Structure formats: structure tokens, C-alpha cells
PDB file of C-alpha atoms and ligand atoms in Angstrom:
ATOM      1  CA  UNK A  92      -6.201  20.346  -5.518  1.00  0.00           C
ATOM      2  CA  UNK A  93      -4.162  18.938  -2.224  1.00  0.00           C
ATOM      3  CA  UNK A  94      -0.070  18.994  -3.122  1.00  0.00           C
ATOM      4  CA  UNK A  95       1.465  15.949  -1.891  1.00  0.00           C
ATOM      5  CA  UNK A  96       4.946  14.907  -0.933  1.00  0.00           C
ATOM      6  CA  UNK A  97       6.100  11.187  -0.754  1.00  0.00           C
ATOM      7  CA  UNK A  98       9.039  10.544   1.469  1.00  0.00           C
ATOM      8  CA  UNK A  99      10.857   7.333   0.889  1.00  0.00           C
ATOM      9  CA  UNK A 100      14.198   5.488   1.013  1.00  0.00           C
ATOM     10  CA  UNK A 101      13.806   1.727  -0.470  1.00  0.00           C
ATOM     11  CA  UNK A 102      11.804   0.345  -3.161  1.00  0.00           C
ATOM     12  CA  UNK A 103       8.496   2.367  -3.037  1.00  0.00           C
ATOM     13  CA  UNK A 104       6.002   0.028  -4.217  1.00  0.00           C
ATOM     14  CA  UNK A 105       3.800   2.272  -1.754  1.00  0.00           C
ATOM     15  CA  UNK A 106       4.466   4.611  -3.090  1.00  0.00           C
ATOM     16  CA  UNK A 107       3.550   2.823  -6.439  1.00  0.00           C
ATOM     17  CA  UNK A 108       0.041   2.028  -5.338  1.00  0.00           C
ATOM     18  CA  UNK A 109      -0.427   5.643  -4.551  1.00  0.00           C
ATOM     19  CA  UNK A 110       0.541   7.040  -7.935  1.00  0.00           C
ATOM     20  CA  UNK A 111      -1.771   4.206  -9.552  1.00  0.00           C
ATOM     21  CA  UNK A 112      -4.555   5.124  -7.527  1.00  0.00           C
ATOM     22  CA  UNK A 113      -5.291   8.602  -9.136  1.00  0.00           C
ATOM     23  CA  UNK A 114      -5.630  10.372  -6.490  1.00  0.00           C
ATOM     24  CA  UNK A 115      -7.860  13.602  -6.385  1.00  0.00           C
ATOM     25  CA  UNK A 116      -4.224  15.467  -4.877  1.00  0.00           C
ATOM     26  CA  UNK A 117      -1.281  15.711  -7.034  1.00  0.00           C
ATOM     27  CA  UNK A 118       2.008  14.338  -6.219  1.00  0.00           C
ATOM     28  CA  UNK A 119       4.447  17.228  -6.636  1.00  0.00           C
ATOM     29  CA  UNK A 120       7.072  15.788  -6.003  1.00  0.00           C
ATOM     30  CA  UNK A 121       9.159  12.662  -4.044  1.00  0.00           C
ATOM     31  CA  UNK A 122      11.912  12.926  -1.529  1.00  0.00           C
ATOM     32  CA  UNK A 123      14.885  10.638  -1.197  1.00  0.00           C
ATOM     33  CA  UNK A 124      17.436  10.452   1.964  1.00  0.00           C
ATOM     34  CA  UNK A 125      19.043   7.760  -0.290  1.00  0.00           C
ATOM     35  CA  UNK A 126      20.057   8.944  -3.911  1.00  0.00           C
ATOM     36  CA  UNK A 127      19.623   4.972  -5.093  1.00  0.00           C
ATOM     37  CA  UNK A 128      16.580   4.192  -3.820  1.00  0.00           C
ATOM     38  CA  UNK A 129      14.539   2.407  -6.447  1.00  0.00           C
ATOM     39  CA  UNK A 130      11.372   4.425  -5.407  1.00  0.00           C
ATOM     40  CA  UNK A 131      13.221   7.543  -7.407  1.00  0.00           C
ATOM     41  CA  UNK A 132      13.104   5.609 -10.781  1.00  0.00           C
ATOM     42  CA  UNK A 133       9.387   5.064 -10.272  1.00  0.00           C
ATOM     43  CA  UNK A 134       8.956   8.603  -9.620  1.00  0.00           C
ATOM     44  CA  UNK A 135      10.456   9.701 -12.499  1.00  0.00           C
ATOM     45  CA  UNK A 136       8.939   7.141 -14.635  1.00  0.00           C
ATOM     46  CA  UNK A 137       5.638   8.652 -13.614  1.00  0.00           C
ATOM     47  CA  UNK A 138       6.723  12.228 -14.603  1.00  0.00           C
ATOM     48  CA  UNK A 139       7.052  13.034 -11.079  1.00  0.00           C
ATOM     49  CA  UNK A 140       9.909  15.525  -9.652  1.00  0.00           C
ATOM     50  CA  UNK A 141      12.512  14.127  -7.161  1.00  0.00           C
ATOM     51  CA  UNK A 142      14.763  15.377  -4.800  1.00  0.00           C
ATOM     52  CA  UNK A 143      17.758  13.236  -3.219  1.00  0.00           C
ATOM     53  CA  UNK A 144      18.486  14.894   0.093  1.00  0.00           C
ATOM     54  CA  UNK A 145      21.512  12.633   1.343  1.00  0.00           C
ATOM     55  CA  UNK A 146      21.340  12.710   5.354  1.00  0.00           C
ATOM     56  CA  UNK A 147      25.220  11.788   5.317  1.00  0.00           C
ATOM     57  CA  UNK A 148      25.985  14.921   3.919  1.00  0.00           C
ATOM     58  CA  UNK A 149      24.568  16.811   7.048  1.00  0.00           C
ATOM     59  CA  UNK A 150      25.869  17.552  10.343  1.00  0.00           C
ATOM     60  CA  UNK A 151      22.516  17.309  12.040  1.00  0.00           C
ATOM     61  CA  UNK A 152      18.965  15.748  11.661  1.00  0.00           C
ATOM     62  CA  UNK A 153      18.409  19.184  12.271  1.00  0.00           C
ATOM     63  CA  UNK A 154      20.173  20.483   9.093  1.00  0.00           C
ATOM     64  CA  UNK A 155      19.031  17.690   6.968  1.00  0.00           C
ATOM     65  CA  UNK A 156      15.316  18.222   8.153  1.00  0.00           C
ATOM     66  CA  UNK A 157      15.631  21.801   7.472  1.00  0.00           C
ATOM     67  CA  UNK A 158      16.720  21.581   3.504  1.00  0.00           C
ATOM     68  CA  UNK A 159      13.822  19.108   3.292  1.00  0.00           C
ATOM     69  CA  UNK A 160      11.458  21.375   4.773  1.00  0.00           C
ATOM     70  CA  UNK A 161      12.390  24.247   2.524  1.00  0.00           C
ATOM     71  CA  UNK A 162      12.259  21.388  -0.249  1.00  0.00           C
ATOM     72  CA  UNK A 163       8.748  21.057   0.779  1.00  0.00           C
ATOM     73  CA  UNK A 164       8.096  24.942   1.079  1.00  0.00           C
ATOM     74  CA  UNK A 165       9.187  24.943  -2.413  1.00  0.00           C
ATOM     75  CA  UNK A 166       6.904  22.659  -4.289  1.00  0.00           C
ATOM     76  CA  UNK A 167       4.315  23.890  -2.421  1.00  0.00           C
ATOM     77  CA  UNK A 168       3.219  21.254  -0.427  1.00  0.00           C
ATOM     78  CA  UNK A 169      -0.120  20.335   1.689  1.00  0.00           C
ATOM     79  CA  UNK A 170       0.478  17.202   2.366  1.00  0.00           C
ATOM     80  CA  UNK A 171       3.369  14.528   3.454  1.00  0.00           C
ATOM     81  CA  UNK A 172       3.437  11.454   2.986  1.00  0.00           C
ATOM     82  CA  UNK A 173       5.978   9.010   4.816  1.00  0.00           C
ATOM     83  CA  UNK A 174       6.196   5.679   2.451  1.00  0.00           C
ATOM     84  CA  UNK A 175       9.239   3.389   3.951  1.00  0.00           C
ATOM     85  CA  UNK A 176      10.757   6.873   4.957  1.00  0.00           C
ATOM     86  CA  UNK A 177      13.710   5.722   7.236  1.00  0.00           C
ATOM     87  CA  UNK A 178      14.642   7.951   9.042  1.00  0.00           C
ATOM     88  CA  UNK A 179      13.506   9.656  12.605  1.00  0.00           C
ATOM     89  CA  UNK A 180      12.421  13.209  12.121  1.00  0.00           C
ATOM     90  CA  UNK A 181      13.285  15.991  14.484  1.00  0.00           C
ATOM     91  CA  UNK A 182      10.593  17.228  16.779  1.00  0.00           C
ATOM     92  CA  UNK A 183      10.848  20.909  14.694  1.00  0.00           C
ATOM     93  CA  UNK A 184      10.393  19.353  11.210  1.00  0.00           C
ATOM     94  CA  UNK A 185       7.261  16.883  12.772  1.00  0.00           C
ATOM     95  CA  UNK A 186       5.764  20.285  14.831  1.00  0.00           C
ATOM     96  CA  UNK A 187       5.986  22.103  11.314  1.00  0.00           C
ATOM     97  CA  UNK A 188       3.689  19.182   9.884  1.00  0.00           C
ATOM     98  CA  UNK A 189       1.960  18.153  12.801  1.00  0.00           C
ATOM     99  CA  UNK A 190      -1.769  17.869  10.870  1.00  0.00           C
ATOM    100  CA  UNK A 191      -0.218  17.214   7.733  1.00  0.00           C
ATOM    101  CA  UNK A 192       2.118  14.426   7.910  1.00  0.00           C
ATOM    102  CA  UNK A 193       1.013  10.818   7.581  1.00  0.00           C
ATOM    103  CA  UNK A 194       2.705   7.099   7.922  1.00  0.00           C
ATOM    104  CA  UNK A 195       2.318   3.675   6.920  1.00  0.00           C
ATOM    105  CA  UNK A 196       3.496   1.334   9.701  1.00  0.00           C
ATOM    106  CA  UNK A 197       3.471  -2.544   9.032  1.00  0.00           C
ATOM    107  CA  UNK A 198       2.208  -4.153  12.634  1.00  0.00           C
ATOM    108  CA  UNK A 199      -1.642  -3.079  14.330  1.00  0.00           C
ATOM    109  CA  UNK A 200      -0.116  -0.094  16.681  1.00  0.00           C
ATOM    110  CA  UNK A 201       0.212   0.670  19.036  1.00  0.00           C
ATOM    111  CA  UNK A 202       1.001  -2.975  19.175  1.00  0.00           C
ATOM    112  CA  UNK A 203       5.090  -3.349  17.981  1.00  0.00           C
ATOM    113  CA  UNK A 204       6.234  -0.141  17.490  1.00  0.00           C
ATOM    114  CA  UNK A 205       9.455   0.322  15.685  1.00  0.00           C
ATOM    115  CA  UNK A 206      11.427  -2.611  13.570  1.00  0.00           C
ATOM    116  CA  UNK A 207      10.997  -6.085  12.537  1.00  0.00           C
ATOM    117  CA  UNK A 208       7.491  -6.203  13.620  1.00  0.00           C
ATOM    118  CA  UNK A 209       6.523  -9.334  11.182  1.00  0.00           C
ATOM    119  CA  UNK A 210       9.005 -11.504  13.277  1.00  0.00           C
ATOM    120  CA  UNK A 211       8.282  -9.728  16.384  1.00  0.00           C
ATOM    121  CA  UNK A 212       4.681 -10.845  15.963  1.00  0.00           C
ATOM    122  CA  UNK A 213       6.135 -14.143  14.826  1.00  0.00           C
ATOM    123  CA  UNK A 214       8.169 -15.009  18.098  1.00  0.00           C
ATOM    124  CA  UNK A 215       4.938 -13.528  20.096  1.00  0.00           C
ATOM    125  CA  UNK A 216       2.588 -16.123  18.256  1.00  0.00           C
ATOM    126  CA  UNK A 217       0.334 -13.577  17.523  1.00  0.00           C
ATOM    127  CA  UNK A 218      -3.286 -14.529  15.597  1.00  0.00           C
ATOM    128  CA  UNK A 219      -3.567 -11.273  14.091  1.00  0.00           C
ATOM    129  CA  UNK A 220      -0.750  -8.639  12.303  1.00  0.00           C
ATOM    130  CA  UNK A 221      -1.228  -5.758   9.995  1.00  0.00           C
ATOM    131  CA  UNK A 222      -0.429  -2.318   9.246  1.00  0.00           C
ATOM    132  CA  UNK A 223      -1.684   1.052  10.458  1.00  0.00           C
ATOM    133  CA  UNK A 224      -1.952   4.281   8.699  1.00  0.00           C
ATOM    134  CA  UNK A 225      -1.764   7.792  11.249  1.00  0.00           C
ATOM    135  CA  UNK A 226      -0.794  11.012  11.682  1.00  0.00           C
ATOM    136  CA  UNK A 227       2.935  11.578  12.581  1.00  0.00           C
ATOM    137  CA  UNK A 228       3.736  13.237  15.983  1.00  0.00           C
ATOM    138  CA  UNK A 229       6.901  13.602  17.643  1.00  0.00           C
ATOM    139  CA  UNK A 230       6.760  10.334  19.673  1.00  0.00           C
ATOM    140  CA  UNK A 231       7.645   7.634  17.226  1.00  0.00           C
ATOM    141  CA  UNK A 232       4.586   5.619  15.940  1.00  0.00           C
ATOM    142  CA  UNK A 233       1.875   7.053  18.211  1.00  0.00           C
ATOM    143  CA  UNK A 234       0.537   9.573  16.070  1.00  0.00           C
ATOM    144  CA  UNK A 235      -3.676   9.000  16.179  1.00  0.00           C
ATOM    145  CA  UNK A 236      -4.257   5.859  13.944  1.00  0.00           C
ATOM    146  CA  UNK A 237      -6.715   6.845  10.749  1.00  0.00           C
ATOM    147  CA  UNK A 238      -7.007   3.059   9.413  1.00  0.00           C
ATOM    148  CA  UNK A 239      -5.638  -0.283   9.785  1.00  0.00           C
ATOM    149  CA  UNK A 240      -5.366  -3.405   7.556  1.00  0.00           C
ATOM    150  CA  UNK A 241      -5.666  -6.318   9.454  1.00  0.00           C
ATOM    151  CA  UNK A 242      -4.622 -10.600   8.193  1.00  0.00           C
ATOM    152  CA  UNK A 243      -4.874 -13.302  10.273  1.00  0.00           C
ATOM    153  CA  UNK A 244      -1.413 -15.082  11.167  1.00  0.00           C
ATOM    154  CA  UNK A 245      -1.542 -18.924  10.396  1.00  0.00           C
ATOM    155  CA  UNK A 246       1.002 -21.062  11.721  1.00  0.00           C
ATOM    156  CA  UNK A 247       2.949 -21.653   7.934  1.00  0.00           C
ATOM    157  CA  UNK A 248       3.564 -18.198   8.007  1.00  0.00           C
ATOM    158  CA  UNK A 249       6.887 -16.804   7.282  1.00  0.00           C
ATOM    159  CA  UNK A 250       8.316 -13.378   7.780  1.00  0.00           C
ATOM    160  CA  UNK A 251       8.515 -13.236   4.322  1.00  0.00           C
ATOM    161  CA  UNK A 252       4.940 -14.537   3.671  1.00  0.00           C
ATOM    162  CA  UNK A 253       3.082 -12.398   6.266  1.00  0.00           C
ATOM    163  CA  UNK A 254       5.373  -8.999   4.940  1.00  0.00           C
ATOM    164  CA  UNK A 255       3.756  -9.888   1.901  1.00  0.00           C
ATOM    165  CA  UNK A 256       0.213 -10.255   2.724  1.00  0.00           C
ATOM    166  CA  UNK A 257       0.991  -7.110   5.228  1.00  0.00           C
ATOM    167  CA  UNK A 258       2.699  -5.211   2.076  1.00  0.00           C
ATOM    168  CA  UNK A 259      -0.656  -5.740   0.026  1.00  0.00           C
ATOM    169  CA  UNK A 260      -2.707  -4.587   2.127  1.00  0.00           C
ATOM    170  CA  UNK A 261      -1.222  -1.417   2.714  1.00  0.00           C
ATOM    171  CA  UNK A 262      -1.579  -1.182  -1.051  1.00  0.00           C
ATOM    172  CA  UNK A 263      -5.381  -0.287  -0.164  1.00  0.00           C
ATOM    173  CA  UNK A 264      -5.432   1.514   2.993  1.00  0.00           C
ATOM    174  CA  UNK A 265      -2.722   3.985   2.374  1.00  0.00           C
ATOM    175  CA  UNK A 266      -4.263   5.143  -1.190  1.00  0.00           C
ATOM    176  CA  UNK A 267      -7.800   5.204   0.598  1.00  0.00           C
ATOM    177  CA  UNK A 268      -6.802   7.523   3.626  1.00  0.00           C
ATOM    178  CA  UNK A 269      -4.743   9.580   1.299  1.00  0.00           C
ATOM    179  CA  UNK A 270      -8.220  10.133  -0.680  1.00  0.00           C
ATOM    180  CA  UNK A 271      -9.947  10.513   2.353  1.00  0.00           C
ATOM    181  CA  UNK A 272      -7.676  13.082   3.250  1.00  0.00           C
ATOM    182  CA  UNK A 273      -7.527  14.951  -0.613  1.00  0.00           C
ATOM    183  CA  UNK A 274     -11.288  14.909  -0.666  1.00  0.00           C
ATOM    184  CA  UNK A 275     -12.085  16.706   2.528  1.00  0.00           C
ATOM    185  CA  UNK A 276     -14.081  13.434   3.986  1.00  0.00           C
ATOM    186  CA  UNK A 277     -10.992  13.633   6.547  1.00  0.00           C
ATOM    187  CA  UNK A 278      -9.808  16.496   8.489  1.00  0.00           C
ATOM    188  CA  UNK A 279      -7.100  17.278  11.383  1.00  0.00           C
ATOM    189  CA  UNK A 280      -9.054  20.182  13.195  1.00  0.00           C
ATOM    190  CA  UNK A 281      -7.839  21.896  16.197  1.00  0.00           C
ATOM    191  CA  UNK A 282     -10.618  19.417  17.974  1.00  0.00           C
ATOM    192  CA  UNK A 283      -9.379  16.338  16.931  1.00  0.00           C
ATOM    193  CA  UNK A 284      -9.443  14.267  13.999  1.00  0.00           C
ATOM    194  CA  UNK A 285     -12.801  14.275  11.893  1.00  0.00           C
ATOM    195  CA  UNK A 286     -14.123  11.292   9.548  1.00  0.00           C
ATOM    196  CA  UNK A 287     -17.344  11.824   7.344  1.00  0.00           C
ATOM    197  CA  UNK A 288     -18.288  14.673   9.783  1.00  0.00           C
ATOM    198  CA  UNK A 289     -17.815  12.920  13.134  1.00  0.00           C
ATOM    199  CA  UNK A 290     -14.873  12.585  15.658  1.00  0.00           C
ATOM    200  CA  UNK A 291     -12.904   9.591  14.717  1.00  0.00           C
ATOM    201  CA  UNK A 292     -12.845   7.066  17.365  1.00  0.00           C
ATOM    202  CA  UNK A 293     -10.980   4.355  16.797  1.00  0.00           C
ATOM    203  CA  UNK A 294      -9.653   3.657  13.105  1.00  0.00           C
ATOM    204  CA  UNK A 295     -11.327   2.557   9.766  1.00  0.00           C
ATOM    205  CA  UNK A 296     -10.543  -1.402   9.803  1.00  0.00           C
ATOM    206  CA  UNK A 297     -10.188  -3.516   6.532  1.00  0.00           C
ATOM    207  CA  UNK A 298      -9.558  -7.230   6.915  1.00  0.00           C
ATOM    208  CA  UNK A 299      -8.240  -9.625   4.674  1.00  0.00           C
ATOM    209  CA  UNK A 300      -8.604 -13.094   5.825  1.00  0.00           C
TER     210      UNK A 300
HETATM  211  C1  LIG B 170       6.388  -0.686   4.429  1.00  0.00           C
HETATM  212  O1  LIG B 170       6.362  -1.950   5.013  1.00  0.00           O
HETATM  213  C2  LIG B 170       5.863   0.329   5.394  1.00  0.00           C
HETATM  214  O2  LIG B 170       4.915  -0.178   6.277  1.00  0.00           O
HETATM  215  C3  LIG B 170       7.089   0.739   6.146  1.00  0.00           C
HETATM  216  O3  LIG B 170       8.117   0.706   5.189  1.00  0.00           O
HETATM  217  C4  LIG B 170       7.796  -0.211   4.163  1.00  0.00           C
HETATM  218  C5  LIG B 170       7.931   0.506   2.858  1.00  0.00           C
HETATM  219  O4  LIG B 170       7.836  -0.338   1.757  1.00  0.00           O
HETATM  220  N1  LIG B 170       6.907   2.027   6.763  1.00  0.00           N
HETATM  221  P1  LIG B 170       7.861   0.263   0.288  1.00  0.00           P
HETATM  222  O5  LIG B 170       9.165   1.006   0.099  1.00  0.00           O
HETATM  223  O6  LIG B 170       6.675   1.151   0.117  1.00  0.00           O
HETATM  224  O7  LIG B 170       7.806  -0.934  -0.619  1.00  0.00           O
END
């Protein structure tokens, strides 16, 4: 059975969906760069081990990265999972992962990489937002994309309304990939990403409209 590792720093509700999802992995175990992040009480109150690694307390990325990693090394872990995980990683941590390190990002990359994307798309007057699921690689949010969620935008939205509907469906996707990924049906091989037994193309859409 795949070992996972969720990452996180805030509240964790995906982090929630994955732990009610029963996944065919196991989550080992949850990392914290913030010791009072809610998303440690919901570990715990699924019997799940946690680690707060406090980034202030190191002089580097580089040192903070590296007594995560060994965290990692510890539990034995296949698989990590970046849920609301804010912090950049350094390009040795993401090389040890590369293949084996996944992220949720709320906006349809590689449209609006980086912050605020609900009010980026907002200002843009966008028709259609979302979130994408994808490997991690060392340039931030360009990793190859494995699925997205996609809503339509209608002009009553809010930032608040369209994080929502954004936050809901990454509820679904990430849980499904994760699956995907525990079950075999897909695999980062030295030739690319495979889905069902055939190069993935372009990434597994789900709308909600
Ligand atoms: C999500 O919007 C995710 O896309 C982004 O961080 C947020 C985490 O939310 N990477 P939560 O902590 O899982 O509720």
C-alpha cells in the first residue's frame, strides 16, 4: 500500500476530503510549517501522526527542507501531497520528489499562477476559473497538470463565492488523482506521465456548472 504525506499550513479541509475518501494509500503522517494550523487537529482527530516543522526556526529553506525530508524518509513515504502547503520548496527537496510530489492549485494553470487567483480572475472578467491538480517541479506551478475542476464565473460572483465553489471542487479531483495515483491507473515513468495505460495529454477535466 502507497505511504502518503500531506503537507499543509491553514485549515486543511483538503486535506479533510482526502482522509474521508478512503483512499487505497495510507496517510502516514501530516506535516505542518505552522504548529497552529487547524489542519493538525484534524489529523490527529483521524489517528493520523503529525509533525510541526516551524520554518522560523531555520536559517535556510534549505535547512528547513532538509529536516522535512528526513521527516519524510522516516515515515516511509511514497507519496507527497501539497494541500494549502505555503511555502516555496527548494529546488533539492522538489528534485528529491520530482515523480512523487503533487499540488492542488485553485485557478485553470497555467492560467494565474501564484496568489489571489479568484480575484485575479475576477478583475480579468474571466467566464471560466477552477483548480488544477499536477506534479510539482522546481518552477512554481508548472509541474504537468493531471486534472482540473472547472465552474463557470457568473457575474454575482464574489471572491468569496467562487473560492467556495473552487474549494468544492477540489474536494473531488484531489481525492480522485490521489486514487489514481495509489492504484497504479497513474504513473510518472521516465517517458512521461501515463493515465489508464496511455500518455496523458492534456488533463482529466470535471465541470461543475
Ligand atoms: C486551496 O485553495 C488550494 O488550492 C491551495 O491552498 C488552499 C488550501 O485550502 N493550494 P485547505 O487548507 O485545504 O482548506
Amino acid at each position: 500500500m502507497i505511504k502518503i504525506a500531506v503537507l499543509v499550513s491553514g485549515s486543511g479541509s483538503n486535506l479533510q476530503a482526502l482522509i474521508d475518501a478512503n483512499l487505497s494509500g495510507q496517510i502516514v503522517g501530516v506535516i505542518s510549517n505552522k504548529p497552529d494550523a487547524y489542519a493538525l487537529e484534524r489529523a490527529k482527530n483521524a489517528g493520523i501522526q503529525t509533525a510541526a516543522i516551524e520554518h522560523k526556526q531555520y536559517p535556510t529553506r534549505e535547512a528547513f527542507d532538509a529536516v522535512m525530508h528526513q521527516q519524510l524518509l522516516d515515515w516511509d513515504v511514497d507519496l507527497v501531497i501539497l494541500a494549502g502547503f505555503m511555502r516555496i520548496l527548494s529546488a533539492q527537496f522538489v528534485q528529491s520528489w520530482e515523480g512523487k510530489m503533487v499540488n492542488i492549485h485553485p485557478s485553470l494553470l497555467p492560467n494565474y499562477k501564484g496568489m489571489h487567483t479568484h480575484k485575479r480572475v475576477l478583475n480579468t472578467g474571466d467566464v471560466f476559473h477552477g483548480c488544477t491538480v499536477h506534479y510539482v517541479t522546481a518552477e512554481l506551478d508548472a509541474g504537468q497538470a493531471l486534472a482540473q475542476g472547472v465552474v463557470k464565473v457568473s457575474n454575482q460572483d464574489t471572491e468569496t463565492s467562487l473560492a467556495n465553489r473552487v474549494h468544492e471542487l477540489e474536494h473531488i479531483i484531489y481525492p480522485q488523482v490521489v486514487e489514481w495515483i495509489c492504484t497504479g491507473a497513474l504513473k510518472h515513468t521516465s517517458n512521461g506521465v501515463i493515465y489508464r495505460d496511455h500518455p496523458m495529454k492534456a488533463p482529466v477535466q470535471f465541470c461543475k456548472f
